[in-house]
């Protein structure tokens, strides 16, 4: 079974759009956990356009009521991000090589180029007991480098998988992701996955059983507009069971 971590960035975006605490991110996190989700993910970007650094502290406090469930904080390891993560101490931190001005995450790490910067950051996070994940393109040959800089897991960047899903490349692209996952697992890395996953495409990716956790936010939020939040969370859990 693959764990579901629900990304609440878009709840934060809706909240920030009116300058009031409505919808309340913590209340939505509670609702999500009460439906059985394994965890909550947020990606506080430097401009805090959606998830804020305060959300990280608040959700960590909430999770104390949910033993066994997890907080995953995603982001680029700049000084403020690391300060917050090292104070909040989430269960997991997913490092993402995003520029502050990017619309969204759109590539994995170039570990060969960035290894000297990544290694001490990963060590500092792991010293606090935080599981460290590197956001990676699905390239089997790059998994050894992720391991070499100290990562516990990789998160496969799944936009290419999602884009191929309704095309005749679906099977071949899925095979590439499964091969990347197996390459990671073969050297002791667990495998997460995320970005543009949705209720339709998540099942095929996770069916072989190589994916430990998916983090899903954008599509889940859109699907909830039609189906309702509780129903969508339960529908993902059904897909992943
Ligand atoms: C790393 C990744 O693919 C997503 O977790 C990311 O959080 C999406 O960010 P936005 O919600 O800002 O598009
Ligand atoms: N790491 C992926 C994530 O947290 C959510 O990505 P998306 O579902 O919003 O594309």
PDB file of N, CA and C in Angstrom, residues 7 11 14 17-18 21 40 46 69 71 75-76 81 115 120 140-141 207:
ATOM      1  N   UNK A   7      -1.058  17.461  -0.087  1.00  0.00           N
ATOM      2  CA  UNK A   7      -0.406  18.764  -0.142  1.00  0.00           C
ATOM      3  C   UNK A   7      -1.460  19.859  -0.037  1.00  0.00           C
ATOM      4  N   UNK A  11      -4.962  25.105  -0.577  1.00  0.00           N
ATOM      5  CA  UNK A  11      -5.820  25.629   0.495  1.00  0.00           C
ATOM      6  C   UNK A  11      -5.208  26.927   1.008  1.00  0.00           C
ATOM      7  N   UNK A  14      -5.952  29.717  -1.473  1.00  0.00           N
ATOM      8  CA  UNK A  14      -7.319  30.233  -1.327  1.00  0.00           C
ATOM      9  C   UNK A  14      -7.418  31.133  -0.096  1.00  0.00           C
ATOM     10  N   UNK A  17      -5.842  34.523  -0.606  1.00  0.00           N
ATOM     11  CA  UNK A  17      -6.455  35.376  -1.650  1.00  0.00           C
ATOM     12  C   UNK A  17      -7.410  36.408  -1.072  1.00  0.00           C
ATOM     13  N   UNK A  18      -7.831  36.217   0.203  1.00  0.00           N
ATOM     14  CA  UNK A  18      -8.785  37.169   0.796  1.00  0.00           C
ATOM     15  C   UNK A  18      -8.204  37.816   2.055  1.00  0.00           C
ATOM     16  N   UNK A  21      -8.219  34.219   7.573  1.00  0.00           N
ATOM     17  CA  UNK A  21      -7.835  32.827   7.834  1.00  0.00           C
ATOM     18  C   UNK A  21      -8.983  31.889   7.456  1.00  0.00           C
ATOM     19  N   UNK A  40       0.499  15.046   5.805  1.00  0.00           N
ATOM     20  CA  UNK A  40       0.236  16.367   5.229  1.00  0.00           C
ATOM     21  C   UNK A  40       1.542  16.896   4.659  1.00  0.00           C
ATOM     22  N   UNK A  46       9.517  30.951  -0.961  1.00  0.00           N
ATOM     23  CA  UNK A  46      10.039  32.182  -0.336  1.00  0.00           C
ATOM     24  C   UNK A  46       9.020  33.324  -0.302  1.00  0.00           C
ATOM     25  N   UNK A  69       1.154   9.589  12.081  1.00  0.00           N
ATOM     26  CA  UNK A  69       0.962  10.342  10.832  1.00  0.00           C
ATOM     27  C   UNK A  69       2.131  11.313  10.679  1.00  0.00           C
ATOM     28  N   UNK A  71       4.281  14.818   8.853  1.00  0.00           N
ATOM     29  CA  UNK A  71       4.392  16.112   8.183  1.00  0.00           C
ATOM     30  C   UNK A  71       5.593  16.078   7.252  1.00  0.00           C
ATOM     31  N   UNK A  75      10.694  22.048  -0.151  1.00  0.00           N
ATOM     32  CA  UNK A  75      11.162  23.375  -0.526  1.00  0.00           C
ATOM     33  C   UNK A  75      12.630  23.419  -0.877  1.00  0.00           C
ATOM     34  N   UNK A  76      13.024  24.597  -1.360  1.00  0.00           N
ATOM     35  CA  UNK A  76      14.436  24.821  -1.675  1.00  0.00           C
ATOM     36  C   UNK A  76      15.169  25.171  -0.383  1.00  0.00           C
ATOM     37  N   UNK A  81      14.243  28.702   4.863  1.00  0.00           N
ATOM     38  CA  UNK A  81      13.594  27.383   4.821  1.00  0.00           C
ATOM     39  C   UNK A  81      14.257  26.446   5.828  1.00  0.00           C
ATOM     40  N   UNK A 115      26.093  18.595  -5.486  1.00  0.00           N
ATOM     41  CA  UNK A 115      26.367  17.666  -4.373  1.00  0.00           C
ATOM     42  C   UNK A 115      27.111  18.321  -3.212  1.00  0.00           C
ATOM     43  N   UNK A 120      26.107  18.772   3.117  1.00  0.00           N
ATOM     44  CA  UNK A 120      26.023  19.286   4.502  1.00  0.00           C
ATOM     45  C   UNK A 120      24.607  19.621   4.941  1.00  0.00           C
ATOM     46  N   UNK A 140      17.323   6.423 -13.787  1.00  0.00           N
ATOM     47  CA  UNK A 140      17.913   5.389 -12.925  1.00  0.00           C
ATOM     48  C   UNK A 140      19.366   5.655 -12.547  1.00  0.00           C
ATOM     49  N   UNK A 141      20.145   6.155 -13.514  1.00  0.00           N
ATOM     50  CA  UNK A 141      21.583   6.353 -13.267  1.00  0.00           C
ATOM     51  C   UNK A 141      21.844   7.421 -12.196  1.00  0.00           C
ATOM     52  N   UNK A 207       0.642   0.723  -8.589  1.00  0.00           N
ATOM     53  CA  UNK A 207       0.235  -0.693  -8.581  1.00  0.00           C
ATOM     54  C   UNK A 207       1.399  -1.671  -8.379  1.00  0.00           C
TER      55      UNK A 207
END
